[in-house]
Amino acid sequence: MNSTMDSTQVESDHGITSRSGSTSMEVASSSSVYKSSRKNLGLYFMESDEGRRTPFAGGYITGGGGGGGGTTPVDIQRKPISEQRLSKTGGWLAAFFIFGNEMTERMAYFGLSINMVAFMFYVMHRPFSSSANAVNNFLGISQASSVFGGFLADAYLGRYWTIAIFSTIYLAGLTGITLSATMNILVPKQDDCSQFALLLGNCESARPWQMFYLYTVLYITGFGAAGIRPCVSSFGADQFDERSQNYKSHLDRYFNLFYLCVTLGAIVAFTAIVYIQIKHGWGFAFGTLAIAMGISNMLFFLGTPLYRHRLPGGSPLTRVAQVLVAAFHKRNVSFDTTELIGLYELPGNRSAIKGSTKIPHSNDFRCLDKAALQLKDDGGDCQVPSPWKLCTVTQVEEVKILIKLLPIPACTIMLSLILTEFLTLSVQQAYTLNTYMGHLKLPVTCMPVFPGLSIFLLLSLYYTVFVPLSKRITGNPHGASQLQRVGIGLGLSILSVAWAAVFERFRRNYAIEHGFEASFLSPMPDLSAYWLLIQYCLIGLAEVFCIVGLLEFLYQEAPDAMRSIGSAYAALAGGLGCFAATALNSIINSATGDQEKRKISWLSQNINNGRFDYLYWLLTAMSLINFFIFLYCARRYQYRRKHTGAAGGIEIATGEAV
């Protein structure tokens, strides 16, 4: 692109040249092109010298010169980091300070998810079903609210301050839960509450205000995860230089190591925290989680001088709304109108969106292109067009990208639903089974550690075993593409839930045939709980393939100024899976059970009378349908590519079939 004081010349890939004066631009094309049945609007992708107008008070220079483009990192005071200082910030050292925060958050997340059901049942004297639903809601809130945290990070606070604020909220919630487990006034009386009385429901119930307090601090903890979950993975990835030739390799290893830390947190929760609870009680167990969170917060703040930051790009919801309003305002404008000047964009390397590179025009969702149609009455030098009537191409493309990304994380909701059901229902299965490993008796609440161990094993062998083998099959230098890994994960989840159905049918029949039908909290000595390891290990492998691939996919494909929102898509899918599990359980209870007719629900508290196997077969069928939907969506999706084009630092998007 060559520019002068008075005009800007833009030459498209099709050889069509356009010139813009200080107040207008003329499209150099024939009317026959306008009347083609499928016009390529990229021909009219004009960079207007009227770029002095921008909805965000000035254009922003995006990084250039390097092989990868990208935006310029800033320090905590939002000042650009010089090349001399760049080598002293970011990288793996900064990422390790960030890892600890997510590791302890997940340790608390899984520690609460596995222990809170038992705490509500044995201490608060709540039924298993309502306890499981309350925990499912906690899991859902902690993930679904991530959209709010991602919005704050991308719009106003930046990822660092969002993590800092919400980590403090998380710590406050954990402290409140610890108090609930240590202060007698916050729990019902435990006198004369034997296991038999508990089963009969004869123990003193928790008072409404006691449950209100517990639910409040529990959901405060879940809300605290809103700013951690979407930001930690993205903030860690921000520490690597997009202009580096090894950037893709570093990013690939980073997300695997990130999830390895998540897994370590889960393993500690399912082993050490459970051990502390058994030996020292609920207060010490929950208090340990609070102390660990406090230490991780301190370490996170200690790493502050090392961090690289990205400027928040202003409210992404406002930008999305502006595109929708502008497109609706011009809904009746034809692409053939003689009033058309071109598709509006700022000149040169300048971007109207802080913290974002430019995004070239694409032909998807063409109805949204009307938001960027610059007409003669949109104003010149003396009249500033409203961003609610005219948006830049980059702003429109941001909305398109967000829409195109949606189907992929939506297909992972089913995996989250299965994980949620396993976390709560498989514990009930384990209570009826022999958990001895030789002379060592493993606590029932430790059983979910095995998916974590399978994840840890896979991630440890990922680069030495899986990548070389998959390279030979796929030809991909990284072993498998991001969407291929998501697909592998969804496939493994089907095998996991199908095996769960087969084993549960066998376990139930065994209990009935051997006289254990009424003893649903007593282990059957001759039936080992380690048959559950097959479904646990399969779901663990499914999780690591699917979630790691999804996180990397969303970070790389999301618009630069919406990466926290992109990462929040994964957490939102997880939250919706938790809520879906609660809704599914409620539907099944109402549809299959009837107390008046003494009809037993599939999800009866006495698992030997219920039909968990039917639920697992239902999940298998739903997972198969979901898998084929994913294959269709993945096949149609085209990856974005980023490199420096002729325009200098402009992001060029090319497609690649999946």
CSV table of C-alpha atoms in Angstrom, one decimal, residues 108 112 116 138 165-181 213-225 286-287 289-290 293 297:
chain,number,residue,atom,x,y,z
A,108,ALA,CA,-10.1,-26.7,45.1
A,112,LEU,CA,-15.1,-29.6,46.6
A,116,MET,CA,-19.1,-31.7,49.1
A,138,PHE,CA,-21.6,-25.2,41.8
A,165,ILE,CA,-9.5,-9.9,41.8
A,166,PHE,CA,-11.3,-13.2,41.3
A,167,SER,CA,-8.6,-15.3,43.0
A,168,THR,CA,-9.2,-13.2,46.1
A,169,ILE,CA,-13.0,-13.8,45.8
A,170,TYR,CA,-12.2,-17.6,45.4
A,171,LEU,CA,-10.1,-17.5,48.5
A,172,ALA,CA,-12.9,-15.7,50.4
A,173,GLY,CA,-15.4,-18.4,49.4
A,174,LEU,CA,-13.0,-21.3,50.4
A,175,THR,CA,-12.5,-19.6,53.8
A,176,GLY,CA,-16.3,-19.4,54.3
A,177,ILE,CA,-16.6,-23.1,53.5
A,178,THR,CA,-13.9,-23.9,56.0
A,179,LEU,CA,-15.8,-22.0,58.7
A,180,SER,CA,-18.9,-24.0,57.8
A,181,ALA,CA,-17.1,-27.2,58.5
A,213,TYR,CA,-24.9,-19.9,54.3
A,214,LEU,CA,-23.4,-23.0,52.8
A,215,TYR,CA,-24.9,-22.4,49.4
A,216,THR,CA,-23.8,-18.8,49.5
A,217,VAL,CA,-20.1,-19.4,50.2
A,218,LEU,CA,-20.2,-22.4,47.8
A,219,TYR,CA,-21.5,-20.3,45.0
A,220,ILE,CA,-19.2,-17.4,45.9
A,221,THR,CA,-16.3,-19.9,45.4
A,222,GLY,CA,-17.9,-20.9,42.1
A,223,PHE,CA,-18.2,-17.3,41.0
A,224,GLY,CA,-14.5,-16.7,41.9
A,225,ALA,CA,-13.6,-19.2,39.3
A,286,PHE,CA,-11.4,-27.5,53.3
A,287,GLY,CA,-8.8,-25.4,55.2
A,289,LEU,CA,-7.6,-25.9,50.1
A,290,ALA,CA,-7.9,-22.3,51.3
A,293,MET,CA,-5.1,-21.0,47.3
A,297,ASN,CA,-2.1,-16.1,45.1
